[in-house]
Amino acid sequence: MKEQEVQFRKRLQDLARTAYYREIPVFTDFLDLNELHMVHSFRPEETGVTIRTFGGYEEAERQIAAFLPDALSYDYGENEEMLLSMYPIRCIRISPLSKKFSETLTHRDYLGALIHLGIERSRLGDIVIKDQDAYVFCHAQMEEFLLQNITRIRHTTVKVSVVTDPADLPKPRFQEIHGTVSSVRLDAMIALAFSSSRSSMLGLIEGGKVFVNGKMVVSNGHPLKPEDIVSVRGYGKFRYDGMAGTTKKGRCSVTVQKYI
């Protein structure tokens, strides 16, 4: 196990002990897919705490883990508004001051501008682009700093505001993909979702770059279940909706929803 992973697991143990002995909720920073995989592999029942993860909106990729003493675990509801009030997460909306003269800005443009301000990646969650606006999920401690320091993205002058109404949070958008596969094993489904060949996906799976519901999967033949969410680093993610039936040649007719 890499030294970095060893230190991360020790950090999880420290957070769990703090939550248990002080009887308070304790939070991580935003975690990437590899870190979330380690969180999901952690055995909280051995430390007397419950672990929940949330990224600020439905099906966020980067998430914060909450370590909850058992006495408090039922106080954390499942609805988005309650979760937002309990996790140290804020959502900042970045909009062009003049939409008419705005450049076409990408995720990389926004992330680059934020990192250039000296912000650590672990203090930032997902960045969701919707039309000409960007929704940046960040640690609560970063809210005021972002409001005061974001004035321009590339050559576009922008304005910044805080999203306070959960109804205004970005909702996932999908591209529906229909196709047939020999089986609903992981490599075949990834190939369908990203219009590639199964052989080209093998290195990604075996290289630890594929996650199913936040857990790393390194088996090419891992079978997917309806509602499973698959994330592939460098490619994106999709949700498997299920199988509609089989063709005359015995292939599975399936539908996936690719996040866009």
Short mmCIF file of N, CA, C and O in Angstrom, two decimals, residues 173-179 192-193 195 237-242 244 254-260:
data_model
loop_
_atom_site.label_atom_id
_atom_site.label_comp_id
_atom_site.label_asym_id
_atom_site.label_seq_id
_atom_site.Cartn_x
_atom_site.Cartn_y
_atom_site.Cartn_z
N ARG A 173 -27.84 16.51 -15.92
CA ARG A 173 -28.39 16.40 -17.27
C ARG A 173 -27.78 15.17 -17.93
O ARG A 173 -26.62 14.83 -17.69
N PHE A 174 -28.59 14.51 -18.76
CA PHE A 174 -28.17 13.22 -19.29
C PHE A 174 -28.33 13.15 -20.82
O PHE A 174 -29.17 13.83 -21.40
N GLN A 175 -27.53 12.30 -21.39
CA GLN A 175 -27.71 11.87 -22.78
C GLN A 175 -28.11 10.41 -22.72
O GLN A 175 -27.36 9.57 -22.21
N GLU A 176 -29.30 10.10 -23.20
CA GLU A 176 -29.78 8.72 -23.16
C GLU A 176 -29.16 7.93 -24.30
O GLU A 176 -29.21 8.34 -25.46
N ILE A 177 -28.60 6.79 -23.96
CA ILE A 177 -27.92 5.94 -24.96
C ILE A 177 -28.56 4.55 -24.93
O ILE A 177 -28.64 3.92 -23.88
N HIS A 178 -29.03 4.10 -26.09
CA HIS A 178 -29.57 2.75 -26.24
C HIS A 178 -28.58 1.92 -27.05
O HIS A 178 -27.90 2.44 -27.94
N GLY A 179 -28.50 0.65 -26.74
CA GLY A 179 -27.62 -0.21 -27.52
C GLY A 179 -27.77 -1.66 -27.09
O GLY A 179 -28.57 -1.99 -26.19
N LEU A 192 -20.01 0.79 -24.46
CA LEU A 192 -21.22 1.34 -25.04
C LEU A 192 -21.39 2.81 -24.66
O LEU A 192 -21.67 3.66 -25.52
N ALA A 193 -21.21 3.12 -23.38
CA ALA A 193 -21.45 4.48 -22.89
C ALA A 193 -20.52 5.50 -23.53
O ALA A 193 -20.90 6.63 -23.80
N SER A 195 -18.70 4.99 -26.43
CA SER A 195 -18.51 4.73 -27.86
C SER A 195 -17.09 4.26 -28.16
O SER A 195 -16.38 4.80 -29.01
N LYS A 237 -19.12 9.88 -16.46
CA LYS A 237 -19.86 8.86 -15.73
C LYS A 237 -21.23 8.66 -16.36
O LYS A 237 -21.72 9.49 -17.12
N PHE A 238 -21.83 7.52 -16.02
CA PHE A 238 -23.15 7.20 -16.53
C PHE A 238 -23.91 6.37 -15.50
O PHE A 238 -23.32 5.78 -14.59
N ARG A 239 -25.24 6.34 -15.68
CA ARG A 239 -26.10 5.50 -14.85
C ARG A 239 -26.70 4.41 -15.72
O ARG A 239 -27.22 4.69 -16.81
N TYR A 240 -26.63 3.19 -15.26
CA TYR A 240 -27.22 2.08 -15.99
C TYR A 240 -28.70 1.96 -15.62
O TYR A 240 -29.03 1.76 -14.46
N ASP A 241 -29.57 2.12 -16.61
CA ASP A 241 -31.01 2.10 -16.35
C ASP A 241 -31.59 0.69 -16.28
O ASP A 241 -32.54 0.45 -15.55
N GLY A 242 -31.04 -0.21 -17.06
CA GLY A 242 -31.54 -1.57 -17.04
C GLY A 242 -31.67 -2.17 -18.43
O GLY A 242 -31.34 -1.53 -19.43
N ALA A 244 -33.93 -3.93 -21.42
CA ALA A 244 -35.30 -3.95 -21.94
C ALA A 244 -35.69 -5.33 -22.48
O ALA A 244 -36.87 -5.63 -22.66
N VAL A 254 -30.02 -2.62 -23.82
CA VAL A 254 -29.86 -1.86 -22.57
C VAL A 254 -29.96 -0.35 -22.82
O VAL A 254 -29.84 0.11 -23.96
N THR A 255 -30.15 0.38 -21.73
CA THR A 255 -30.18 1.84 -21.77
C THR A 255 -29.29 2.39 -20.67
O THR A 255 -29.33 1.92 -19.54
N VAL A 256 -28.46 3.38 -21.02
CA VAL A 256 -27.66 4.07 -20.02
C VAL A 256 -27.92 5.57 -20.16
O VAL A 256 -28.27 6.07 -21.24
N GLN A 257 -27.75 6.28 -19.06
CA GLN A 257 -27.89 7.74 -19.04
C GLN A 257 -26.50 8.31 -18.76
O GLN A 257 -25.99 8.20 -17.65
N LYS A 258 -25.90 8.92 -19.79
CA LYS A 258 -24.56 9.49 -19.61
C LYS A 258 -24.68 10.94 -19.17
O LYS A 258 -25.43 11.73 -19.74
N TYR A 259 -23.95 11.28 -18.11
CA TYR A 259 -23.97 12.63 -17.58
C TYR A 259 -23.30 13.58 -18.58
O TYR A 259 -22.22 13.27 -19.12
N ILE A 260 -23.91 14.74 -18.83
CA ILE A 260 -23.32 15.71 -19.74
C ILE A 260 -23.22 17.07 -19.06
O ILE A 260 -23.82 17.29 -18.02
#
